[in-house]
mmCIF file of C-alpha atoms in Angstrom:
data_model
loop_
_atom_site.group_PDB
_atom_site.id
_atom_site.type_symbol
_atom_site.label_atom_id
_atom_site.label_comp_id
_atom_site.label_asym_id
_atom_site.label_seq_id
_atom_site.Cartn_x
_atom_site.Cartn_y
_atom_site.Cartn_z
ATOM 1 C CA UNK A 210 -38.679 32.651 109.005
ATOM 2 C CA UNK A 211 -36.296 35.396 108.760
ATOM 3 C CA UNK A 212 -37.321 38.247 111.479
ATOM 4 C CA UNK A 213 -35.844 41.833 110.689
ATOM 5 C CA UNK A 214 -34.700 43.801 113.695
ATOM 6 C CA UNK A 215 -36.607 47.145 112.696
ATOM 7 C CA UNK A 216 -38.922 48.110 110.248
ATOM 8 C CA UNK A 217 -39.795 51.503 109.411
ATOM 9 C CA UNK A 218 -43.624 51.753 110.434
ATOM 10 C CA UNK A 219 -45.621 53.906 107.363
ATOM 11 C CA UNK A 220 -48.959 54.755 108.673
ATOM 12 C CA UNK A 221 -48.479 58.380 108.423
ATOM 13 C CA UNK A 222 -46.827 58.319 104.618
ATOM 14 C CA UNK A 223 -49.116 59.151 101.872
ATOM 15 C CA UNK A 224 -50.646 56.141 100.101
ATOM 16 C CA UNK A 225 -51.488 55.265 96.433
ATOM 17 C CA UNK A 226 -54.550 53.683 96.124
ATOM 18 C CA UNK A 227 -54.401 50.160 93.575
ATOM 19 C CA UNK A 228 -55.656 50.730 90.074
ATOM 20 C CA UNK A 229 -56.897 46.850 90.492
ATOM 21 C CA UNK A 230 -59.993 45.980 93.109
ATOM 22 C CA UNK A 231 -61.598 43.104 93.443
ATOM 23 C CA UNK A 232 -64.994 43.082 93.398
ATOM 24 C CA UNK A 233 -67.418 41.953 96.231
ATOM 25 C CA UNK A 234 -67.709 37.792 95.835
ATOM 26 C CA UNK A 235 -71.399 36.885 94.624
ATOM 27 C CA UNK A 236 -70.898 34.536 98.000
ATOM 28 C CA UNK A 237 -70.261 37.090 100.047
ATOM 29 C CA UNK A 238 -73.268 38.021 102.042
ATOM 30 C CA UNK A 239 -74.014 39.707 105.194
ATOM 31 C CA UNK A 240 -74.326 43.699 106.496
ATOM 32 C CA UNK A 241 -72.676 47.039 104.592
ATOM 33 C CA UNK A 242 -69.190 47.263 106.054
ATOM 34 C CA UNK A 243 -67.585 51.071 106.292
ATOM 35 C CA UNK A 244 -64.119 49.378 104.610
ATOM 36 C CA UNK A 245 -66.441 47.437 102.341
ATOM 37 C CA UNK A 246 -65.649 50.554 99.397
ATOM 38 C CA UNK A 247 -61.777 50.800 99.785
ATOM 39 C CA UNK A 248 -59.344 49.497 97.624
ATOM 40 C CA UNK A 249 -57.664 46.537 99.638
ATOM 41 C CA UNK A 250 -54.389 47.208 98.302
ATOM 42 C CA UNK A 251 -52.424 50.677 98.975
ATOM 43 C CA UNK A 252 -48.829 51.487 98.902
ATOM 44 C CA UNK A 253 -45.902 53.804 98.991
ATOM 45 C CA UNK A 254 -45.916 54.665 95.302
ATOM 46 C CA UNK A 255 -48.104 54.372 92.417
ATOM 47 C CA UNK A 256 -45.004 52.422 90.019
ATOM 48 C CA UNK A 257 -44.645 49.463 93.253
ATOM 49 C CA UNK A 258 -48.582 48.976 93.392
ATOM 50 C CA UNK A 259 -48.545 48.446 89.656
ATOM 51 C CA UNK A 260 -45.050 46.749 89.540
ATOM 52 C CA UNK A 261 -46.793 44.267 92.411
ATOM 53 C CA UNK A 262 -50.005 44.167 91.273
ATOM 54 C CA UNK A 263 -49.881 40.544 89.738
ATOM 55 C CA UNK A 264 -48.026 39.112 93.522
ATOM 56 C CA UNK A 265 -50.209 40.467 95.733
ATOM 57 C CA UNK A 266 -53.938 39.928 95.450
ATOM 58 C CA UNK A 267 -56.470 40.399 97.763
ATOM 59 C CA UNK A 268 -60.577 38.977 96.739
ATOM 60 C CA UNK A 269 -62.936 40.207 99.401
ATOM 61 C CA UNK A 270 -65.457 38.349 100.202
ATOM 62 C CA UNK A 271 -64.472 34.866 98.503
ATOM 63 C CA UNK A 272 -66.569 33.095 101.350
ATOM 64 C CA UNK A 273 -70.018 33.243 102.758
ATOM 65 C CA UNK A 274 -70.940 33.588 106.570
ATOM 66 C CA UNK A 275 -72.103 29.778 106.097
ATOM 67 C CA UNK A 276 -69.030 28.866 104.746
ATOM 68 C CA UNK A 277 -66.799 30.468 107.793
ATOM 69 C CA UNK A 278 -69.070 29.463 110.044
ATOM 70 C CA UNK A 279 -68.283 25.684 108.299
ATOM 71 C CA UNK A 280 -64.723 25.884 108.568
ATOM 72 C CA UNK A 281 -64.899 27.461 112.418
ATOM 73 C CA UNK A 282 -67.207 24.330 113.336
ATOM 74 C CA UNK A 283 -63.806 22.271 112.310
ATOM 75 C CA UNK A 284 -61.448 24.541 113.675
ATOM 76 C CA UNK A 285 -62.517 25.245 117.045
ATOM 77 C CA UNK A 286 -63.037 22.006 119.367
ATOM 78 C CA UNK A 287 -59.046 21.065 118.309
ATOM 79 C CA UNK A 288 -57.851 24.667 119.328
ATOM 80 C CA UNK A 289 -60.116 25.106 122.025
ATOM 81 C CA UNK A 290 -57.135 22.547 124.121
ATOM 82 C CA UNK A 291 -54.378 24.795 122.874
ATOM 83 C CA UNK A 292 -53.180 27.516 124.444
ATOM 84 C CA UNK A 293 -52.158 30.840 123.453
ATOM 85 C CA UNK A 294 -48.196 31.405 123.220
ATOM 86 C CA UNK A 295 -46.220 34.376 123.572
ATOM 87 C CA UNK A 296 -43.209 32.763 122.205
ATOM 88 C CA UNK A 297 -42.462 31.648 119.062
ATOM 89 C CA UNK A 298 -38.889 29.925 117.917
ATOM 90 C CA UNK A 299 -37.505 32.593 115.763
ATOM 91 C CA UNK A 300 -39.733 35.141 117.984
ATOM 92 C CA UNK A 301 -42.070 36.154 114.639
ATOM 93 C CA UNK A 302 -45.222 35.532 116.615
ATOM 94 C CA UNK A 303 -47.071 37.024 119.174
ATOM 95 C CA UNK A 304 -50.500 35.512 121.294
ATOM 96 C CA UNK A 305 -51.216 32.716 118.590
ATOM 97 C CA UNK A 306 -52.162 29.328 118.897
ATOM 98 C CA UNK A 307 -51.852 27.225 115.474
ATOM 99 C CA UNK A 308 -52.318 23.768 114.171
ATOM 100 C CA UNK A 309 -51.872 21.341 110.871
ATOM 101 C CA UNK A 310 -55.115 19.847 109.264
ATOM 102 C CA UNK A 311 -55.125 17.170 106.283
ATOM 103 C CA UNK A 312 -58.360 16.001 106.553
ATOM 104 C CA UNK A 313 -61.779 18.041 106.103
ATOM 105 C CA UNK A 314 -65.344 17.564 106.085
ATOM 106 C CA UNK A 315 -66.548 17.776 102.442
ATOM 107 C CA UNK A 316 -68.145 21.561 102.664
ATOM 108 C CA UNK A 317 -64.196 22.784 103.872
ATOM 109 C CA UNK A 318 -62.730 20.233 101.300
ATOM 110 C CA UNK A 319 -64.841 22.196 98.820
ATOM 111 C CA UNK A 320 -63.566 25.897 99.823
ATOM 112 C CA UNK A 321 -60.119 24.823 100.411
ATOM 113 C CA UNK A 322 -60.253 23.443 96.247
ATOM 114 C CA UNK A 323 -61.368 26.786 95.809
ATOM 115 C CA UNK A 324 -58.761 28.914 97.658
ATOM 116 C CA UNK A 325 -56.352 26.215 95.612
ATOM 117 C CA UNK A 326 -57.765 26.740 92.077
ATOM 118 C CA UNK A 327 -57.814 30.374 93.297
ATOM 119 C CA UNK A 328 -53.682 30.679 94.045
ATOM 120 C CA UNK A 329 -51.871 27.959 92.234
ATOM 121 C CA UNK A 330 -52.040 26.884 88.492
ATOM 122 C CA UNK A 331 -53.103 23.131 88.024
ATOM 123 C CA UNK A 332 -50.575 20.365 88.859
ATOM 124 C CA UNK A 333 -48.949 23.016 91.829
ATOM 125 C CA UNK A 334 -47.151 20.983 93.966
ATOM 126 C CA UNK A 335 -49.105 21.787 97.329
ATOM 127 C CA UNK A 336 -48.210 21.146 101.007
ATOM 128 C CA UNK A 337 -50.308 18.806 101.999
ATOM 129 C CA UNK A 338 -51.159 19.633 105.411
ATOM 130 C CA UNK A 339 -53.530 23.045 105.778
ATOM 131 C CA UNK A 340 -52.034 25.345 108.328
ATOM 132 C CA UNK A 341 -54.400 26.811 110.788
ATOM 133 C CA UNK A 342 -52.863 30.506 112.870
ATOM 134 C CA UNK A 343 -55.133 31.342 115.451
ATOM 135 C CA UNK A 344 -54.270 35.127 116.581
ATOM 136 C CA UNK A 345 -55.474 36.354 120.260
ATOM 137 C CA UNK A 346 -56.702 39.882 120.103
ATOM 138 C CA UNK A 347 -53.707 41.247 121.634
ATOM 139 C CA UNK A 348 -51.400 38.931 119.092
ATOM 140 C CA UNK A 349 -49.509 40.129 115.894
ATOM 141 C CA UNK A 350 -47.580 38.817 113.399
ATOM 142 C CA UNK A 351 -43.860 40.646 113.398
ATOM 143 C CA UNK A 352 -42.168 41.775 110.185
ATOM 144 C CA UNK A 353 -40.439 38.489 108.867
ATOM 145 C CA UNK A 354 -39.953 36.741 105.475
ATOM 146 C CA UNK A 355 -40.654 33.038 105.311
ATOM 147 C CA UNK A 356 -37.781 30.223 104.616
ATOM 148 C CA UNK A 357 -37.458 28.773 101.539
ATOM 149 C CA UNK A 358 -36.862 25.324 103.535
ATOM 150 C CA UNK A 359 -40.738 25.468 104.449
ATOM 151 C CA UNK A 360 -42.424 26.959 101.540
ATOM 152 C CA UNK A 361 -42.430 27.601 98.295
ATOM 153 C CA UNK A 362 -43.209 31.009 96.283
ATOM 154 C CA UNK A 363 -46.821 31.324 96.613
ATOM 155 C CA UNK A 364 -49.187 31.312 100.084
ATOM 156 C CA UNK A 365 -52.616 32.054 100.035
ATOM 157 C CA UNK A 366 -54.577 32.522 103.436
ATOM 158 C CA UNK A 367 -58.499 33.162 104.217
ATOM 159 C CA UNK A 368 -58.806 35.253 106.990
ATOM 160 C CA UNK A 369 -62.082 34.897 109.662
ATOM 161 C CA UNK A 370 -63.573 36.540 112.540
ATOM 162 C CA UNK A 371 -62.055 39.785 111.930
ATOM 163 C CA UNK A 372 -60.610 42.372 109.408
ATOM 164 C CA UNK A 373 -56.970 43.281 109.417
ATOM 165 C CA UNK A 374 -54.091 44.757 108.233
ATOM 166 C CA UNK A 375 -51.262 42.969 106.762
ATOM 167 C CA UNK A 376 -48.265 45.073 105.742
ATOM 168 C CA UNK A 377 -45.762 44.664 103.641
ATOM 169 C CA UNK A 378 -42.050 46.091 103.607
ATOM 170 C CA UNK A 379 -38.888 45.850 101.222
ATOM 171 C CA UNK A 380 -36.247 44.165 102.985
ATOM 172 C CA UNK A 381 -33.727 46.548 101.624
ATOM 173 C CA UNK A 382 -35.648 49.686 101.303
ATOM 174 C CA UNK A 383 -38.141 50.848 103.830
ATOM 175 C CA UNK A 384 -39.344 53.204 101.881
ATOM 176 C CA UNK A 385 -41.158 50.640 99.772
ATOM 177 C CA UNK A 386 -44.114 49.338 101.518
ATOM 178 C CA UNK A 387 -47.644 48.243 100.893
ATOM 179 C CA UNK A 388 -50.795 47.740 103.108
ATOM 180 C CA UNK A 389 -53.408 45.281 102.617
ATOM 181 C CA UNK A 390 -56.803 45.406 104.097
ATOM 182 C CA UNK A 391 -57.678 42.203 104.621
ATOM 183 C CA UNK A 392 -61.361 41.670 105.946
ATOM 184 C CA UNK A 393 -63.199 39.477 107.071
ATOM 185 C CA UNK A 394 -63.758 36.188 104.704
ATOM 186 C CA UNK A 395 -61.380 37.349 102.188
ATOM 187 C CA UNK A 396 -58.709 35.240 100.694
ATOM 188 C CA UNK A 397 -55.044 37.313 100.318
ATOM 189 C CA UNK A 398 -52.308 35.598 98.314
ATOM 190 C CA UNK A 399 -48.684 36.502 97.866
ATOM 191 C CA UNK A 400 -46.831 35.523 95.092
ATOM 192 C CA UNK A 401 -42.655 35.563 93.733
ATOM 193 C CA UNK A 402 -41.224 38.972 94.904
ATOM 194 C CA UNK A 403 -43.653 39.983 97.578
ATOM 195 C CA UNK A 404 -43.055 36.674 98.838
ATOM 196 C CA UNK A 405 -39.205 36.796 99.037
ATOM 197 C CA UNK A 406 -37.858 40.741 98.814
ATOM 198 C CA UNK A 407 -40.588 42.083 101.281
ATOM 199 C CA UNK A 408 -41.209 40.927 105.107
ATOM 200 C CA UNK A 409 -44.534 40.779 105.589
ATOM 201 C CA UNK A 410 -46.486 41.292 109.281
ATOM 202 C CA UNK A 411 -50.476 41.859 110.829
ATOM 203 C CA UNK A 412 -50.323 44.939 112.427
ATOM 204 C CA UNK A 413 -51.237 45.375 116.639
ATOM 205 C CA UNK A 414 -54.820 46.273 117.458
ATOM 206 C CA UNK A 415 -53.225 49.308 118.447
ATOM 207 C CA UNK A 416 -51.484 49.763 115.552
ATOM 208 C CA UNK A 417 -54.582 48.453 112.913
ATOM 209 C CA UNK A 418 -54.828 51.293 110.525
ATOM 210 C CA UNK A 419 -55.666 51.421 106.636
ATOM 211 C CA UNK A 420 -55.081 54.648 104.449
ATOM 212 C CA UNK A 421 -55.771 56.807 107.659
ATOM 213 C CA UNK A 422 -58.755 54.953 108.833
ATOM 214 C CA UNK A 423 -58.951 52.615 111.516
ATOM 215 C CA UNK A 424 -59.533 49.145 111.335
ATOM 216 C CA UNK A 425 -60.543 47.331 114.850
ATOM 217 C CA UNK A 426 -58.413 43.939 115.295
ATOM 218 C CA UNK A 427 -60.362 40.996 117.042
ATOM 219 C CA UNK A 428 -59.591 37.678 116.957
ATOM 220 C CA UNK A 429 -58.166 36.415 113.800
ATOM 221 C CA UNK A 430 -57.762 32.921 112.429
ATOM 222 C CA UNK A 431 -56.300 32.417 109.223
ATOM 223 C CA UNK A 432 -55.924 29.129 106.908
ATOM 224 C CA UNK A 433 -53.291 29.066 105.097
ATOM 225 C CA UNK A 434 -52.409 26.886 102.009
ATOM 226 C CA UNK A 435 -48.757 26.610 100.557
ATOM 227 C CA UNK A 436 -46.666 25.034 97.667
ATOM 228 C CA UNK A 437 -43.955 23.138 98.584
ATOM 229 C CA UNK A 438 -40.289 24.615 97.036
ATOM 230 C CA UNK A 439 -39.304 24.893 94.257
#
C-alpha cells in the first residue's frame, strides 16, 4: 500500500448525490434504517460521480441477517486469539486484527460465489485466499492506494456489524473526492481508476459522516475478495 501524507478531509464541501442507486436486496431483511433512503454514493461533482459511476458500486443489502450471522459463526472463534494492532507495516491501519481464509462451510462458500459473480466477469483470475479485516471501534483505515504487487484492479468487500464510511480521494487532486455509505451487509466494489488514481480510507468514529448526517462507527469486519494482477 501506498499511504499519502495528507489528504484534504471534505465533509463540509457540498455533495452531488449519484444518479445510480441500488436498490434494497430482496435478501435483505431486518428493521427501517434512517440511511436506508440515501444514495450510497456522493461526491465532489456531478461529471466525477457519473465519470465513476461504472468503478465504484455499492449494493445495499446483498446479504441477509442469516447470512452475516453465517459468515460471523466462521469468523469469530479464529479472531477471537488475535489481538488488535495499532501498527501496521506501511502504517495504513489503525486497531484491526485480520486474517486469510481458503476454506468455508458451504452456506459462506455460497455468498462468497455470489460476491464473486457479483465483481468479476467469469474466468477472473481470483486470489485464492479470502481476506478477513477486523476493525476495533476506535480503528480506521488511513488514506492509501493498494500495490499492484498484491492485487489486481478490482476488490470487492462485504461489510458486517456496522455501517460506515469509506472515502475516496484523487491522488493528485484533492478536490476530487467521493463518499460511500457503506452499511451494514452491503457489498462495495472498486474497480480500474478508483482503484489506482484515488486513495481510498474508512473514516474515524469521530469523523463517520455521510452528506451532513452522521453515521455511528462500531465494530466493522469486512471480507474482502481480490483478483490477482494483471
Amino acid at each position: 500500500m501506498r499511504l499519502l501524507g495528507t489528504v484534504l478531509k471534505q465533509i463540509n464541501k457540498p455533495a452531488v448525490y449519484s444518479t445510480h442507486r441500488r436498490r434494497l436486496s430482496s435478501r435483505a431483511t431486518g428493521g427501517p434504517s434512517p440511511l436506508r433512503d440515501e444514495a450510497p454514493v456522493v461526491g465532489s461533482n456531478r461529471e466525477l460521480v457519473l465519470s465513476l459511476g461504472l468503478q465504484v458500486e455499492v449494493r445495499t443489502g446483498f446479504i441477509t441477517e442469516e447470512e452475516e450471522a453465517a459468515l460471523l459463526q466462521e469468523l469469530e472463534p479464529g479472531l477471537r486469539r488475535k489481538r488488535y494492532e495499532f501498527d501496521h507495516w506501511d502504517d495504513a491501519i489503525h486497531g484491526y486484527r485480520e486474517t486469510e481464509r481458503v476454506t468455508w462451510g458451504a452456506a459462506c462458500e455460497e455468498i462468497l460465489t455470489r460476491v464473486r459473480s457479483a465483481a468479476f466477469p467469469e474466468g477472473s483470475s481470483l486470489l485464492g485466499p479470502v481476506h478477513v479485516l477486523d476493525l476495533d471501534k476506535a480503528g480506521y483505515i488511513k488514506p492509501h492506494i493498494d500495490s499492484i504487487k498484491f492485487c489486481g484492479s478490482t476488490i470487492a468487500g462485504l461489510s458486517l456489524l456496522s455501517d460506515s464510511i469509506m472515502r475516496l480521494v484523487k491522488e493528485d487532486d484533492s478536490s476530487e473526492w467521493l463518499d460511500l455509505l457503506l452499511s451494514r451487509r452491503s457489498l462495495y466494489i472498486l474497480r480500474d481508476q478508483a482503484r489506482y488514481q484515488y486513495t481510498h480510507e474508512i473514516l474515524k468514529d469521530e469523523e463517520s459522516v455521510f452528506n451532513g448526517q452522521k453515521v455511528p462507527r462500531q465494530r466493522r469486519i469486512s471480507v474482502i475478495c481480490r483478483n490477482l494482477p494483471g
